Structure formats: C-alpha cells, structure tokens
CSV table of C-alpha atoms and ligand atoms in Angstrom, one decimal:
chain,number,residue,atom,x,y,z
P,189,MET,CA,24.1,-28.0,-38.3
P,190,ARG,CA,21.4,-30.8,-38.1
P,191,THR,CA,21.7,-31.1,-34.4
P,192,LEU,CA,21.4,-27.3,-34.0
P,193,LYS,CA,18.3,-27.3,-36.2
P,194,ILE,CA,16.7,-29.8,-33.8
P,195,MET,CA,18.1,-28.4,-30.6
P,196,LEU,CA,17.5,-24.7,-31.1
P,197,PRO,CA,13.7,-24.9,-31.2
P,198,ILE,CA,13.7,-27.3,-28.2
P,199,LEU,CA,15.8,-24.9,-26.3
P,200,ILE,CA,13.7,-21.9,-27.2
P,201,GLY,CA,10.6,-23.9,-26.3
P,202,VAL,CA,12.1,-24.7,-22.9
P,203,PHE,CA,12.9,-21.0,-22.2
P,204,VAL,CA,9.4,-20.0,-23.3
P,205,LEU,CA,7.9,-22.6,-21.0
P,206,MET,CA,10.0,-21.6,-18.1
P,207,SER,CA,8.9,-18.0,-18.7
P,208,LEU,CA,5.3,-19.0,-18.6
P,209,LEU,CA,5.7,-21.1,-15.5
P,210,PRO,CA,3.8,-19.6,-12.6
P,211,TYR,CA,6.9,-19.4,-10.5
P,212,GLY,CA,6.8,-16.6,-8.0
P,213,LYS,CA,4.6,-13.5,-8.2
P,214,ARG,CA,5.1,-10.1,-9.6
P,215,GLU,CA,2.9,-8.4,-7.1
P,216,ASN,CA,2.8,-5.0,-5.4
P,217,PRO,CA,1.0,-5.8,-2.2
P,218,GLN,CA,-1.2,-3.1,-0.7
P,219,THR,CA,0.0,-1.7,2.6
P,220,ASP,CA,-1.3,1.0,4.9
P,221,PRO,CA,0.1,4.2,3.4
P,222,SER,CA,0.6,5.6,6.9
P,223,LEU,CA,3.3,3.1,7.5
P,224,ALA,CA,5.4,4.3,4.6
P,225,LEU,CA,8.7,6.2,5.2
P,226,GLN,CA,8.4,9.9,5.5
P,227,ALA,CA,11.7,11.5,4.8
P,228,PRO,CA,12.7,14.9,3.4
P,229,LYS,CA,11.7,15.2,-0.3
P,230,ASP,CA,15.3,15.1,-1.6
P,231,VAL,CA,16.0,11.8,0.4
P,232,GLU,CA,12.7,10.2,-0.7
P,233,LYS,CA,13.4,11.1,-4.3
P,234,ILE,CA,16.7,9.2,-4.3
P,235,PHE,CA,15.2,6.2,-2.6
P,236,LYS,CA,12.3,6.1,-5.0
P,237,ARG,CA,14.6,6.4,-8.0
P,238,SER,CA,17.3,3.9,-6.9
P,239,CYS,CA,15.9,1.6,-4.2
P,240,TYR,CA,12.1,1.3,-4.5
P,241,ASP,CA,12.1,-1.4,-7.2
P,242,CYS,CA,13.4,-3.9,-4.6
P,243,HIS,CA,12.7,-2.2,-1.3
P,244,SER,CA,9.0,-1.1,-1.5
P,245,ASN,CA,5.7,-2.4,-2.6
P,246,HIS,CA,5.9,0.0,-5.6
P,247,THR,CA,8.1,-2.2,-7.8
P,248,ARG,CA,8.1,-1.2,-11.5
P,249,TRP,CA,8.3,-4.7,-12.9
P,250,PRO,CA,10.5,-4.5,-16.0
P,251,TRP,CA,9.8,-6.4,-19.3
P,252,TYR,CA,12.7,-8.7,-18.6
P,253,SER,CA,11.1,-9.8,-15.3
P,254,TYR,CA,8.8,-11.8,-17.6
P,255,ILE,CA,11.6,-13.6,-19.5
P,256,PHE,CA,13.4,-16.6,-18.1
P,257,PRO,CA,16.0,-16.7,-16.6
P,258,PHE,CA,15.9,-13.0,-15.7
P,259,SER,CA,12.4,-13.4,-14.3
P,260,TRP,CA,13.7,-15.7,-11.5
P,261,SER,CA,16.5,-13.4,-10.6
P,262,VAL,CA,14.3,-10.2,-10.5
P,263,MET,CA,11.6,-12.0,-8.4
P,264,ASP,CA,14.3,-13.2,-6.0
P,265,HIS,CA,15.8,-9.7,-5.6
P,266,VAL,CA,12.4,-8.1,-4.9
P,267,LYS,CA,11.4,-10.9,-2.5
P,268,ASN,CA,14.7,-10.7,-0.5
P,269,GLY,CA,15.0,-7.0,-0.9
P,270,ARG,CA,11.5,-6.4,0.6
P,271,ALA,CA,12.2,-8.9,3.4
P,272,ALA,CA,15.5,-7.1,4.3
P,273,LEU,CA,14.1,-3.5,4.0
P,274,ASN,CA,10.7,-2.3,2.9
P,275,PHE,CA,10.3,1.5,2.8
P,276,ASP,CA,6.5,1.0,2.5
P,277,THR,CA,6.3,-0.6,6.0
P,278,TRP,CA,9.1,1.6,7.5
P,279,LYS,CA,7.0,2.8,10.4
P,280,ALA,CA,6.0,-0.8,11.4
P,281,TYR,CA,9.6,-1.4,12.3
P,282,SER,CA,10.7,-0.8,15.9
P,283,LYS,CA,12.8,2.2,16.6
P,284,GLU,CA,15.8,0.0,17.2
P,285,LYS,CA,15.3,-1.8,13.9
P,286,ARG,CA,15.0,1.5,12.0
P,287,GLU,CA,18.2,2.7,13.5
P,288,LYS,CA,20.0,-0.5,12.5
P,289,LEU,CA,18.5,-0.2,9.0
P,290,LYS,CA,19.6,3.4,8.7
P,291,ALA,CA,23.2,2.5,9.6
P,292,SER,CA,23.1,-0.3,7.1
P,293,ILE,CA,21.7,2.0,4.4
P,294,ALA,CA,24.5,4.5,5.1
P,295,THR,CA,27.2,1.9,4.7
P,296,LYS,CA,25.7,-0.1,1.8
P,297,SER,CA,24.6,2.7,-0.4
P,298,GLY,CA,27.0,3.3,-3.2
P,299,VAL,CA,28.9,0.1,-2.2
P,300,THR,CA,26.7,-2.9,-2.6
P,301,MET,CA,23.4,-1.1,-3.1
P,302,PRO,CA,21.8,-0.8,-5.6
P,303,LEU,CA,22.8,-4.2,-6.8
P,304,LYS,CA,25.3,-4.2,-9.6
P,305,SER,CA,23.2,-6.2,-11.9
P,306,TYR,CA,20.3,-3.7,-11.4
P,307,LEU,CA,22.6,-0.8,-12.4
P,308,TRP,CA,23.3,-2.5,-15.8
P,309,PHE,CA,19.7,-2.0,-16.7
P,310,HIS,CA,19.1,1.2,-14.7
P,311,LYS,CA,21.8,3.7,-15.2
P,312,GLU,CA,19.7,6.4,-13.7
P,313,ALA,CA,19.7,4.5,-10.3
P,314,LYS,CA,23.5,5.1,-9.9
P,315,LEU,CA,24.1,7.2,-6.8
P,316,SER,CA,26.1,10.4,-7.2
P,317,LYS,CA,28.4,11.8,-4.6
P,318,GLU,CA,25.7,14.3,-3.6
P,319,ASP,CA,23.1,11.5,-3.4
P,320,LEU,CA,25.4,9.7,-1.0
P,321,GLN,CA,25.9,12.7,1.1
P,322,THR,CA,22.1,13.3,1.3
P,323,ILE,CA,21.5,9.7,2.2
P,324,ARG,CA,24.2,9.6,4.9
P,325,LYS,CA,23.1,12.9,6.4
P,326,TRP,CA,19.6,11.6,6.7
P,327,ALA,CA,20.7,8.3,8.2
P,328,TYR,CA,23.0,9.8,10.8
P,329,GLU,CA,21.3,13.0,11.7
P,330,THR,CA,17.6,12.3,11.8
P,331,GLU,CA,15.5,10.5,14.3
W,434,HEC,C1,17.8,-4.9,-7.6
W,434,HEC,C2,17.3,-4.9,-6.3
W,434,HEC,C3,17.8,-4.0,-5.3
W,434,HEC,C4,17.9,-2.6,-5.4
W,434,HEC,C5,17.6,-1.7,-6.6
W,434,HEC,C6,18.4,-2.2,-4.1
W,434,HEC,N1,18.6,-3.2,-3.3
W,434,HEC,FE1,19.1,-3.2,-1.3
W,434,HEC,N2,18.9,-5.2,-1.2
W,434,HEC,C7,18.5,-6.0,-2.2
W,434,HEC,C8,18.5,-7.4,-1.7
W,434,HEC,C9,18.2,-8.6,-2.6
W,434,HEC,C10,18.9,-7.4,-0.4
W,434,HEC,C11,19.0,-8.6,0.6
W,434,HEC,C12,20.2,-9.4,0.4
W,434,HEC,C13,21.5,-8.6,0.5
W,434,HEC,O1,21.8,-8.1,1.6
W,434,HEC,O2,22.2,-8.6,-0.5
W,434,HEC,C14,19.2,-6.0,-0.1
W,434,HEC,C15,19.6,-5.6,1.2
W,434,HEC,C16,19.7,-4.2,1.5
W,434,HEC,C17,20.0,-3.8,2.8
W,434,HEC,C18,20.3,-4.6,4.0
W,434,HEC,C19,19.3,-4.6,5.1
W,434,HEC,C20,19.7,-5.1,6.4
W,434,HEC,O3,19.1,-6.1,6.8
W,434,HEC,O4,20.7,-4.6,6.9
W,434,HEC,C21,20.1,-2.4,2.8
W,434,HEC,C22,20.4,-1.4,3.9
W,434,HEC,C23,19.8,-2.0,1.4
W,434,HEC,N3,19.5,-3.2,0.7
W,434,HEC,C24,19.7,-0.7,1.0
W,434,HEC,C25,19.4,-0.4,-0.3
W,434,HEC,C26,19.4,1.0,-0.8
W,434,HEC,C27,19.6,2.2,0.1
W,434,HEC,C28,19.1,1.0,-2.1
W,434,HEC,C29,19.1,2.2,-3.0
W,434,HEC,C30,20.1,3.1,-3.0
W,434,HEC,C31,19.0,-0.4,-2.5
W,434,HEC,N4,19.2,-1.2,-1.4
W,434,HEC,C32,18.7,-0.8,-3.8
W,434,HEC,C33,18.2,-5.7,-3.5
W,434,HEC,C34,18.2,-4.4,-4.0
C-alpha cells in the first residue's frame, strides 16, 4: 500500500508530463482547395466520415489525442496516414499514382482500413456493404 501511495502520484505525474510534452503537432495544414479530391457526393461522404481524420488536412483531433499515450499513437496515425494518402492533395498526385491509390483503396477498405483501433472509438466510421460497393465502383469505374 505504502509503495502504491508513493508510486501512483509519480506515475500520474509522468503521464501528465508526457501529455504536455510538445511531441508532434496536432495541425491541419492549409492546402490549395483546388487540389482536393472531387468525387461523387455519396463517395465523398463516406471518405469524409471514415477516412478524413487520417487521410486529409481536416482531421478532427479527438480529446484523447491530447492524453499520453494515445496522443502519440493518434499523431503517428495521422502523420503516416497523410503521407500514404491525402485526399486534400489528391490532384497533386500523378495520374499513375492516383490509379495505384484507387486500387489500394478498393482492396484495403473494409479490410485494414479504417484502422481497427480507430473503429473502437468511431463506430460510425465502420463501412457497410453498400459503402464498400460505392467505394469500389468509384475506384474501378471512374477516371
Ligand atoms: C486512424 C487513422 C486511419 C483511418 C481512419 C484510415 N486510415 Fe488509411 N492509413 C492509415 C495509416 C497510418 C496508413 C499508412 C500505414 C499503413 O498502410 O498501415 C494508411 C494507409 C492507407 C492506404 C495505403 C496507401 C498506399 O500507399 O497504398 C490506403 C489506400 C488507405 N489507408 C485507405 C483508407 C481508407 C479508404 C480509409 C477510410 C475508409 C482509411 N484509410 C481510414 C490510417 C488510417
């Protein structure tokens, strides 16, 4: 008990300090709006709901993104997610790259994307059968 009484405040202190540490940034960088993806409304709606938190510059930073250790994980996901695919700079990608990304979107959606850990906190992001069909149709049938 005695050890716990001493250790617990220290532990909480460490977590608070880690949360306050200026590691990484929770930023939504400004980009030219004309570079953003333009897809049919039903497709955009799905991406905005289920993907934009990690794959755009319009991240809705959740409260737990300010709490260590979740903060590190969220910032990493957004950083790597944007680097892999950013719908806000979609038109800056070459045609070839866009085709590759579309194929990747079609195969990853509903499988590894959105990330499982994200779905724990965002039930609304889960893709339905119809969502998947809409996404795949867009990925395979549009320029
Ligand atoms: C919680 C964050 C998060 C969400 C939400 C999310 N992703 Fe990702 N996504 C990542 C990360 C991180 C990577 C890069 C590392 C990897 O591949 O796991 C990635 C990679 C990808 C890639 C690979 C790009 C390439 O280079 O081939 C595709 C495609 C993708 N995501 C599509 C989606 C789609 C579509 C959605 C929504 C249905 C989505 N993701 C939702 C975090 C996320």
